[in-house]
Short mmCIF file of C-alpha atoms and ligand atoms in Angstrom, two decimals:
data_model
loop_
_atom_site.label_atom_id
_atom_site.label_comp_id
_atom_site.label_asym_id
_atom_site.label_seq_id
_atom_site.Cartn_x
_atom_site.Cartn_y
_atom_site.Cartn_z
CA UNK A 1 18.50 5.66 22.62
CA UNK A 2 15.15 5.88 24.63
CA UNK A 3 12.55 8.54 24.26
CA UNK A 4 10.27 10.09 26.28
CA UNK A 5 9.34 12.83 24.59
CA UNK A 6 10.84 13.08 20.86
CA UNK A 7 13.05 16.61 19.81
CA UNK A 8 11.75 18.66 17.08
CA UNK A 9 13.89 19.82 14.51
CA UNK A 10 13.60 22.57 12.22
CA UNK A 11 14.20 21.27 8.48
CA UNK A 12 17.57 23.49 8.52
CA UNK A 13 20.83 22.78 8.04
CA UNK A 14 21.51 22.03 11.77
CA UNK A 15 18.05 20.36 12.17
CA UNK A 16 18.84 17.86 9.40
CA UNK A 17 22.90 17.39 10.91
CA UNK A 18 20.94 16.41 14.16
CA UNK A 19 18.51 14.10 12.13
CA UNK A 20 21.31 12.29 10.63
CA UNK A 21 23.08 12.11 13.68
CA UNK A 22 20.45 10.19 15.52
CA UNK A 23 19.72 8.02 12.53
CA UNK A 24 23.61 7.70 12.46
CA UNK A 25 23.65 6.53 16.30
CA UNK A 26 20.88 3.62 15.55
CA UNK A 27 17.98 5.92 16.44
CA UNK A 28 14.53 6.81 15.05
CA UNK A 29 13.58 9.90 13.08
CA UNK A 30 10.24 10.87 11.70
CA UNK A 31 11.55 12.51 8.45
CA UNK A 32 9.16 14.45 5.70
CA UNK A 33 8.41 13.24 2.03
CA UNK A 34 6.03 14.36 -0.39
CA UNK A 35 4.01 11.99 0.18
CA UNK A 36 3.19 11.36 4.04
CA UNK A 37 5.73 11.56 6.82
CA UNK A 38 8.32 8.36 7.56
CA UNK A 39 9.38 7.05 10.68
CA UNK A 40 12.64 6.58 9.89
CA UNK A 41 15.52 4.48 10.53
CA UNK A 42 19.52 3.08 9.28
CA UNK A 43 17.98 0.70 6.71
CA UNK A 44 21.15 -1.74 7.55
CA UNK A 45 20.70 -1.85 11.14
CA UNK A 46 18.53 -4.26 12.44
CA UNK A 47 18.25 -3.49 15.89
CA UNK A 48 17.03 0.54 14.74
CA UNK A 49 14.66 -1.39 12.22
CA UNK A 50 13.34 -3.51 14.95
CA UNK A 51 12.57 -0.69 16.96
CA UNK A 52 10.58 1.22 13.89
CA UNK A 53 8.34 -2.16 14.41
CA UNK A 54 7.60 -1.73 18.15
CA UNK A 55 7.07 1.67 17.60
CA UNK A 56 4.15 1.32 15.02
CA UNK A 57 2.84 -1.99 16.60
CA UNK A 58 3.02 -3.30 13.61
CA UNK A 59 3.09 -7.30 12.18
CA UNK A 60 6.42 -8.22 11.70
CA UNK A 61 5.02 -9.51 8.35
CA UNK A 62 4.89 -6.30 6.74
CA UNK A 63 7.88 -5.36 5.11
CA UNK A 64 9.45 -2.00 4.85
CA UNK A 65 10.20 0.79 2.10
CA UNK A 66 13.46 1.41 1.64
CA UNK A 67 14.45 5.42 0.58
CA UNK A 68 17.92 5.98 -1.49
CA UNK A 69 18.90 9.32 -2.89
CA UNK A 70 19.11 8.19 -6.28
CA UNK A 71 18.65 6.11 -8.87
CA UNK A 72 22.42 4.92 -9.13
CA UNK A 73 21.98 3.86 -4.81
CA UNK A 74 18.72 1.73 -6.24
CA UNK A 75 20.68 -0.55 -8.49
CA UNK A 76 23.24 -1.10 -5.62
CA UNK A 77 20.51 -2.66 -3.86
CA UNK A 78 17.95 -4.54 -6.38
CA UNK A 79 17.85 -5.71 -9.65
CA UNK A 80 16.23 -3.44 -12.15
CA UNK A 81 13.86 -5.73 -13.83
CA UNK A 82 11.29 -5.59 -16.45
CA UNK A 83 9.83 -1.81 -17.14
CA UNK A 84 12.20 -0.82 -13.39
CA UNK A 85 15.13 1.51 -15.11
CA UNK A 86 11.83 3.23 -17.50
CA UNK A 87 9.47 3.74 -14.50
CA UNK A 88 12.58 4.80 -12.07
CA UNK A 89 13.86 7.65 -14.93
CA UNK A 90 10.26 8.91 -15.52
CA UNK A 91 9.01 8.82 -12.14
CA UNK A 92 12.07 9.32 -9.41
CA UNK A 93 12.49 11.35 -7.32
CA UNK A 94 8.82 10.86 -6.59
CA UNK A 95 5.50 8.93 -5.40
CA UNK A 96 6.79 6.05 -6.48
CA UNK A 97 7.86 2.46 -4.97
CA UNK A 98 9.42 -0.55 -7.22
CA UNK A 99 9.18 -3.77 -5.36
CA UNK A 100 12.38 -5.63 -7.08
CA UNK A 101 14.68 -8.39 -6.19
CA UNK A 102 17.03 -7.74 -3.79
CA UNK A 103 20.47 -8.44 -4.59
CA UNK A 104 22.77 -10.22 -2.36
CA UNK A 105 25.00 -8.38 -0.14
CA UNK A 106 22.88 -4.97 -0.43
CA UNK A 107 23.56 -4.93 3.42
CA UNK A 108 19.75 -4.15 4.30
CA UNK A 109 18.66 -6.00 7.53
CA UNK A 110 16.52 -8.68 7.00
CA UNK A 111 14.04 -7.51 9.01
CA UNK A 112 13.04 -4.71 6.27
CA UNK A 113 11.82 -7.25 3.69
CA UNK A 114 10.45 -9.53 6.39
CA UNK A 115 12.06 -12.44 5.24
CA UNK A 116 10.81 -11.12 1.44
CA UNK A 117 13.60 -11.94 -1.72
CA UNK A 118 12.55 -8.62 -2.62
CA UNK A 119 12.54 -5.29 -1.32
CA UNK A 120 10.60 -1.93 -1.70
CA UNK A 121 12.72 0.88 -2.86
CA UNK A 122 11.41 4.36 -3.24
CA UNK A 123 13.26 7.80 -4.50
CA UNK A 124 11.82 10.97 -2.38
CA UNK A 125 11.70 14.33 -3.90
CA UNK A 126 11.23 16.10 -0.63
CA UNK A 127 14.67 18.19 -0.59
CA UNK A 128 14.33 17.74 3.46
CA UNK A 129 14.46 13.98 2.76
CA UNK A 130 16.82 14.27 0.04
CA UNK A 131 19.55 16.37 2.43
CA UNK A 132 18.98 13.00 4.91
CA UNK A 133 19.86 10.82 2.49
CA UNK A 134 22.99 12.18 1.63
CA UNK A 135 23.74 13.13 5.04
CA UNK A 136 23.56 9.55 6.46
CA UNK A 137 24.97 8.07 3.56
CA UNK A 138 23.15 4.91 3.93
CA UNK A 139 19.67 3.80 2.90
CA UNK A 140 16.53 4.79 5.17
CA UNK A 141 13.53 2.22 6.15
CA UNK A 142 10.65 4.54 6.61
CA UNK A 143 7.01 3.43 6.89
CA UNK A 144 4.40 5.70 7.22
CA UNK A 145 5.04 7.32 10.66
CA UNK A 146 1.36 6.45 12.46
CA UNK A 147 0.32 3.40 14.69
CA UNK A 148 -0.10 0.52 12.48
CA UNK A 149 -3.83 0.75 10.68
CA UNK A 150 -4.44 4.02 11.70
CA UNK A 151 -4.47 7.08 9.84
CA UNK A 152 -1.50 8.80 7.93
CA UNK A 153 0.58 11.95 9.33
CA UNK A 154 1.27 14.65 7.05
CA UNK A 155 2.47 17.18 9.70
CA UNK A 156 4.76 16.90 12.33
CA UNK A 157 1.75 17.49 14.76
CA UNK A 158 -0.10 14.33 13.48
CA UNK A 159 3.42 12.20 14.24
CA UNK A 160 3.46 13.93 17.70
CA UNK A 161 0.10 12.92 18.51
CA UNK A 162 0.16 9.59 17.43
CA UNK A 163 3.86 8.32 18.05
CA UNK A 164 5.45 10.90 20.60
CA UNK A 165 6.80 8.83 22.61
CA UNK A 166 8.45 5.97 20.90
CA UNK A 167 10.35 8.22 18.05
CA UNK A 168 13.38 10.15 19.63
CA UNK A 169 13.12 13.25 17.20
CA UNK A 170 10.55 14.94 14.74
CA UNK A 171 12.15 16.89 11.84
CA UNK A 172 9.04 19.37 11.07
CA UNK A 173 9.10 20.87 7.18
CA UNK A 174 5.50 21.39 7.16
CA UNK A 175 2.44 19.70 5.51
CA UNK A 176 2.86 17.23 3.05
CA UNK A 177 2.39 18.33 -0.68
CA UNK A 178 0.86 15.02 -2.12
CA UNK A 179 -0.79 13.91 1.02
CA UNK A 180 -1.36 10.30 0.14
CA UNK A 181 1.18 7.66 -0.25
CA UNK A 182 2.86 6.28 -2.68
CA UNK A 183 2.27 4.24 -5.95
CA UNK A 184 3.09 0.90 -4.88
CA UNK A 185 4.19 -1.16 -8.45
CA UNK A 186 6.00 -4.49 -9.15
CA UNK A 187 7.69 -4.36 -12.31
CA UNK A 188 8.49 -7.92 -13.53
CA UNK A 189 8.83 -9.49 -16.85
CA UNK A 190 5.61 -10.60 -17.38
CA UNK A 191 4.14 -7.17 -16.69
CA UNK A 192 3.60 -4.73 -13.98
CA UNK A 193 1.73 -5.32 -11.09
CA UNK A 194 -0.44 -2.66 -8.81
CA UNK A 195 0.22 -3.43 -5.40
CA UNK A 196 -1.06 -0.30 -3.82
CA UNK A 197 -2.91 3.15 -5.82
CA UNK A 198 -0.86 6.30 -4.75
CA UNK A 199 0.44 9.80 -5.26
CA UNK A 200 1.22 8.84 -8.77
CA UNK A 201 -2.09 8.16 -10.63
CA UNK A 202 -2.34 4.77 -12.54
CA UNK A 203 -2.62 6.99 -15.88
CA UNK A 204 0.54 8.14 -15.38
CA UNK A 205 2.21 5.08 -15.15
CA UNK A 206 0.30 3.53 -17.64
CA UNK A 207 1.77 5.87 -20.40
CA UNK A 208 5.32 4.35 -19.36
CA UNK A 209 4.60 0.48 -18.32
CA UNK A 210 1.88 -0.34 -20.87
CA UNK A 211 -1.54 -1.61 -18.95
CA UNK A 212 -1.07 -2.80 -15.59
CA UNK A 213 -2.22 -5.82 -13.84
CA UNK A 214 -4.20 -4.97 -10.75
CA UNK A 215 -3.01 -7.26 -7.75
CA UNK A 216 -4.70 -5.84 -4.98
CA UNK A 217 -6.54 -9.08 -4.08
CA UNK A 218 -7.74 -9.17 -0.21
CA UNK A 219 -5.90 -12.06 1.70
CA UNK A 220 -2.97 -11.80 -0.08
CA UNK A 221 -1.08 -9.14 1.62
CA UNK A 222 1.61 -7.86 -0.20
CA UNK A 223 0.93 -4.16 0.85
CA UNK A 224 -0.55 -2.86 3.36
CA UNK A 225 -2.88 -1.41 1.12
CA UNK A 226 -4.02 -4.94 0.57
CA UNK A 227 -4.82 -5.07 4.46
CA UNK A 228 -8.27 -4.67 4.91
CA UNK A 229 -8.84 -2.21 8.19
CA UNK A 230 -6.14 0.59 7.18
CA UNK A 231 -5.91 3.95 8.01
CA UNK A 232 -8.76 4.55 10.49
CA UNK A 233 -10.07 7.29 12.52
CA UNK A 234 -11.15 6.36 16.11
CA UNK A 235 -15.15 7.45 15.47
CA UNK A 236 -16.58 5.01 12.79
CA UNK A 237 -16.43 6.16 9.14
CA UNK A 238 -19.14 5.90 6.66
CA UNK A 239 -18.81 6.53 3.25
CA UNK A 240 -21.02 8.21 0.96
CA UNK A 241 -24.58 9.32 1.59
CA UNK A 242 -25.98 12.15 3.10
CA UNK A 243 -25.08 12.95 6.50
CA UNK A 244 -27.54 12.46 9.82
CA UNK A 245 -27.32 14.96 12.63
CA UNK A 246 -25.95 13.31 14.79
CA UNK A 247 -22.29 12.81 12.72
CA UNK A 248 -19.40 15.20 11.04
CA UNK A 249 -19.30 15.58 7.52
CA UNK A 250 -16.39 15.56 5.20
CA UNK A 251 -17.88 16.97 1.45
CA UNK A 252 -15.69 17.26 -1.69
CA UNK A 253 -16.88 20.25 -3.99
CA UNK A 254 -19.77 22.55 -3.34
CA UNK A 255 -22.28 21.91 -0.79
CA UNK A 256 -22.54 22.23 2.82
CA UNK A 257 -20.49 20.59 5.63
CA UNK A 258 -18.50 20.49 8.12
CA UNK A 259 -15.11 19.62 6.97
CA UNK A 260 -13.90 19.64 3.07
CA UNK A 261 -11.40 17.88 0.95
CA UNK A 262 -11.46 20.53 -1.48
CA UNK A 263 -14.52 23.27 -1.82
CA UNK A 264 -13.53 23.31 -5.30
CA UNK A 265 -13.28 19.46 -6.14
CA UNK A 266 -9.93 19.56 -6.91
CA UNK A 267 -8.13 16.11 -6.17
CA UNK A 268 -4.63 17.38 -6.05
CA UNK A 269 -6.04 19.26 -3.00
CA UNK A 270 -8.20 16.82 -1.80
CA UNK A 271 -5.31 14.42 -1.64
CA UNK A 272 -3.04 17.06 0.20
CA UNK A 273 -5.55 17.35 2.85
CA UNK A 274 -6.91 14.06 3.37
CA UNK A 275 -5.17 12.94 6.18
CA UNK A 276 -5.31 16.16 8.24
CA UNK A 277 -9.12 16.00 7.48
CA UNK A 278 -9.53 13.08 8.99
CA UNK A 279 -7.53 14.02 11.69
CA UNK A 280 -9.75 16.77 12.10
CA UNK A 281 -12.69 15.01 11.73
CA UNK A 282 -11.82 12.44 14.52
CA UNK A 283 -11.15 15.07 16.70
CA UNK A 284 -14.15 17.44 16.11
CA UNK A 285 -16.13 13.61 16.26
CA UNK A 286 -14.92 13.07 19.72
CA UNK A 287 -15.38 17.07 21.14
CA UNK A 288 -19.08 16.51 19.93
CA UNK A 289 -19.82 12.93 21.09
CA UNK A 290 -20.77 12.60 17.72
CA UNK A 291 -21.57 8.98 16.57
CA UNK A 292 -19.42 8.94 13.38
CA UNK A 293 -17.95 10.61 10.57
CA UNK A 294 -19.49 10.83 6.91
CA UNK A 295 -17.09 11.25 3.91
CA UNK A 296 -18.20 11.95 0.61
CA UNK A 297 -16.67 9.90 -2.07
CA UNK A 298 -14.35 11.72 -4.56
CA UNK A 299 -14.43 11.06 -8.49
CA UNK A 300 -12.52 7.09 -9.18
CA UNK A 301 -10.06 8.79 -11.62
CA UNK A 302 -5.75 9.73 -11.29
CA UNK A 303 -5.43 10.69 -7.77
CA UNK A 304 -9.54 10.22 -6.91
CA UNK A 305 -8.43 6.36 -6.86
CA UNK A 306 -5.76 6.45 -4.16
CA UNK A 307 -8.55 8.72 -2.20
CA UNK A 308 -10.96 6.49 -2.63
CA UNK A 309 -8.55 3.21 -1.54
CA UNK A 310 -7.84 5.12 1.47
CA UNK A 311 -11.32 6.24 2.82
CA UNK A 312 -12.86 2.57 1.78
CA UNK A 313 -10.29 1.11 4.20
CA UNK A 314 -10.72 3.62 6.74
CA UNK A 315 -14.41 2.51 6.75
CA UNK A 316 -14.05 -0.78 7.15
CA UNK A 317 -15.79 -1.50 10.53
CA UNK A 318 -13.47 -2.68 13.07
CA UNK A 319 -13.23 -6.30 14.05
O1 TXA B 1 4.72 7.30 0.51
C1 TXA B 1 5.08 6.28 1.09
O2 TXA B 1 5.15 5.18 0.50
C2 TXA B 1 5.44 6.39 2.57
C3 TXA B 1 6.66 7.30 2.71
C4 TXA B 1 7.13 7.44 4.12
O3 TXA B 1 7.69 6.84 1.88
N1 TXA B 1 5.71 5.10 3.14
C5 TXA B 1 4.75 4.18 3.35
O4 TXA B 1 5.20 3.05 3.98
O5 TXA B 1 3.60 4.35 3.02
P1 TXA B 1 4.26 1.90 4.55
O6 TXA B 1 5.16 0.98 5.29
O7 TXA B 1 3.15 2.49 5.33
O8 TXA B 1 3.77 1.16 3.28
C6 TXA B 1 4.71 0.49 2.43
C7 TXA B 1 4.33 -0.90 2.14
C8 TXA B 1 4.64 -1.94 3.22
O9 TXA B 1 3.79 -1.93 4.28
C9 TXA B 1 4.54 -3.23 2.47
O10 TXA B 1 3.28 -3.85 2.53
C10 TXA B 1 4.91 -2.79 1.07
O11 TXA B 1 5.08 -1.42 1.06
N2 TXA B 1 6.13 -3.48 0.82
C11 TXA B 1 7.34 -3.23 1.34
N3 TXA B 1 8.24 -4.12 0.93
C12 TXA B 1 7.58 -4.97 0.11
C13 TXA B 1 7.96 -6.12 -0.63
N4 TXA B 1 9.20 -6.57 -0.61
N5 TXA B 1 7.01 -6.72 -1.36
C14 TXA B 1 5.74 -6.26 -1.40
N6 TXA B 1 5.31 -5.18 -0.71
C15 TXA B 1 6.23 -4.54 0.04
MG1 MG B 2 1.25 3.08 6.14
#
C-alpha cells in the first residue's frame, strides 16, 4: 500500500471498518487517543512496523508502544511485574505506558522493541481507539504520529500537515482531550522507574506505586523523552522571560499575549492545547518573519511537569 495523499475517515462505524481494514492489509493508520494522535500499525507485522519508521524518520533505536484493548491482551504479551497488575487496574484504560518484559512468543515484530527484552504496552481510553482494537483483533504499534523530534499532533490537521504523505489514511475524532503524552513508567521489583512525565501526573501514580525513582538521565535513552531535541517548532523557542517585539508569545494565566495555554491557568487545559499552540505559534512565527517564539513556563506540579518536559525540549537549540 503506497500513499500519496492519505483518506480521511470519519470516527464512525464505517470510518473505523475502513481503519481496520487498512491496518488489516499491512497498512498505516493515524488513529486518535486521549493523549496525542498514533501512527498506527499491525503490531505483529514487521514489514507495516518498518514502514511506521520511514514514515517518522525516526532511529531505528527507538522502540515502539504497543496499544491492546485490555488488560487481559497485556498479560498475553508481557510479564506483569512488580507494582504492573496495581498500576494497570488503577490507571487503564488511560495515559499510561508499563515498560515490562516481553514474553516469548507474544508474536510482536522485533522491530517494535528494537531489539529491547521488553516492550511498551499502553491501554487507550479513546472509544475511537478502543473500537480499533477490537476491530483488528491484534495489537497496534503507534508512536506519536509527527516527524521524529518534532512537535505532537492532536488533530487530524496537525497529522495531515506533518505526515500526509507517508500514512495511507487519517481517522479524524477531533482534538485530543489530554493533549500530552503518556506517563512513561517501568515497574520492576526494586521499584518503579519514571521514564517519561505524562498525561498521568506523578502524584497520581505515586498514591499506587509508593515513591518513584526518576530515570530520566540524558544519554541514556530509554524514551524519547530522554532525547534531548524533542518536540520542536521550526522558529526557535525560548522559554520564560518576557517577550521582545520582534517574537510570538505563548502566556499561561492572565496577562497579555499572543497565544495562551490557558487564560485561566488551568493545566488540564493548558495540556489539551499545548501542541496545537505550538502549532499555532510556528505558523503565526513564520507569517510574521518573526525571530522566535516565547513560552511562558507553567507551574512544575501534576500535569505542569509533563508541560514543562515538553516545552524544555522543544527549546533546546538545534544542533
Ligand atoms: O501517549 C502516547 O504515549 C502516544 C500515543 C499514540 O499512545 N505515543 C507515544 O509514542 O508518545 P512515542 O513513540 O512518541 O513515545 C513512546 C516511547 C518510545 O519512543 C520509546 O522511547 C519508549 O516509549 N519505549 C517504547 N518501548 C520501550 C521499551 N521497551 N523500553 C523503554 N522505553 C520504551
Ligand atoms: Mg513522540
Amino acid at each position: 500500500m503506497s500513499a500519496s495523499s492519505p483518506e480521511l475517515l470519519k470516527a464512525d462505524a464505517e470510518g473505523i471498518a475502513r481503519a481496520v481494514a487498512i491496518l488489516g492489509a499491512g497498512g498505516l493508520v493515524a488513529v486518535p487517543t486521549e493523549t496525542v494522535y498514533g501512527l498506527a500499525a499491525d503490531a505483529t507485522d514487521g514489514r507495516a512496523v518498518a514502514r511506521i519508521f520511514a514514515a517518522k524518520g525516526r532511529p531505528a533505536f527507538n522502540p515502539l508502544i504497543v496499544h491492546v484493548p485490555d488488560l487481559a491482551a497485556a498479560r498475553e504479551i508481557a510479564e506483569m511485574t512488580g507494582p504492573a497488575e496495581a498500576l494497570a487496574e488503577a490507571f487503564w484504560p488511560g495515559a499510561l505506558t508499563l515498560v515490562l518484559p516481553l514474553r516469548a512468543g507474544s508474536g510482536i515484530a522485533p522491530l517494535v522493541s528494537a531489539g529491547l527484552p521488553t516492550v511498551a504496552l499502553r491501554v487507550p481510553a479513546h472509544p475511537v481507539m478502543q473500537a480499533v482494537l477490537r476491530g483488528l483483533g491484534r495489537p497496534v504499534a503507534a508512536p506519536s504520529a509527527n516527524l521524529s523530534g518534532r512537535i505532537s499532533a492532536t488533530t487530524a490537521g496537525h497529522v495531515a500537515d506533518g505526515l500526509g504523505g507517508a500514512v495511507d489514511a487519517i481517522l479524524d475524532a477531533g482534538p485530543c482531550a489530554v493533549g500530552v503524552e503518556s506517563t512513561i513508567l517501568a515497574p520492576g521489583p526494586s521499584g518503579t522507574r519514571l521514564l517519561r512525565e505524562g498525561g498521568l501526573p506523578r502524584e497520581a501514580v505515586e498514591a499506587v506505586a509508593g515513591p518513584l525513582t526518576a530515570d530520566l538521565t540524558p544519554g541514556r535513552i530509554e524514551a524519547p523523552g530522554q532525547m534531548e531535541r524533542h518536540y520542536a517548532p521550526g522558529v526557535p523557542l525560548i522559554l520564560g522571560g518576557p517577550a521582545r517585539k520582534d517574537e510570538v508569545s505563548v502566556g499561561f494565566g492572565p496577562g497579555a499575549a499572543d497565544l495562551t495555554l490557558s487564560a485561566t491557568g488551568d493545566l488540564t487545559e493548558a495540556a489539551a492545547r499545548l501542541f496545537s499552540v505550538l502549532h499555532d505559534a510556528d505558523a503565526l512565527a513564520r507569517a510574521r518573519g518573526a525571530r522566535a517564539i516565547r513560552v511562558a513556563e507553567v507551574p512544575e506540579t501534576g500535569l505542569g511537569r509533563a508541560i514543562n518536559d515538553r516545552l524544555r525540549r522543544a527549546a533546546v537549540p538545534e544542533s
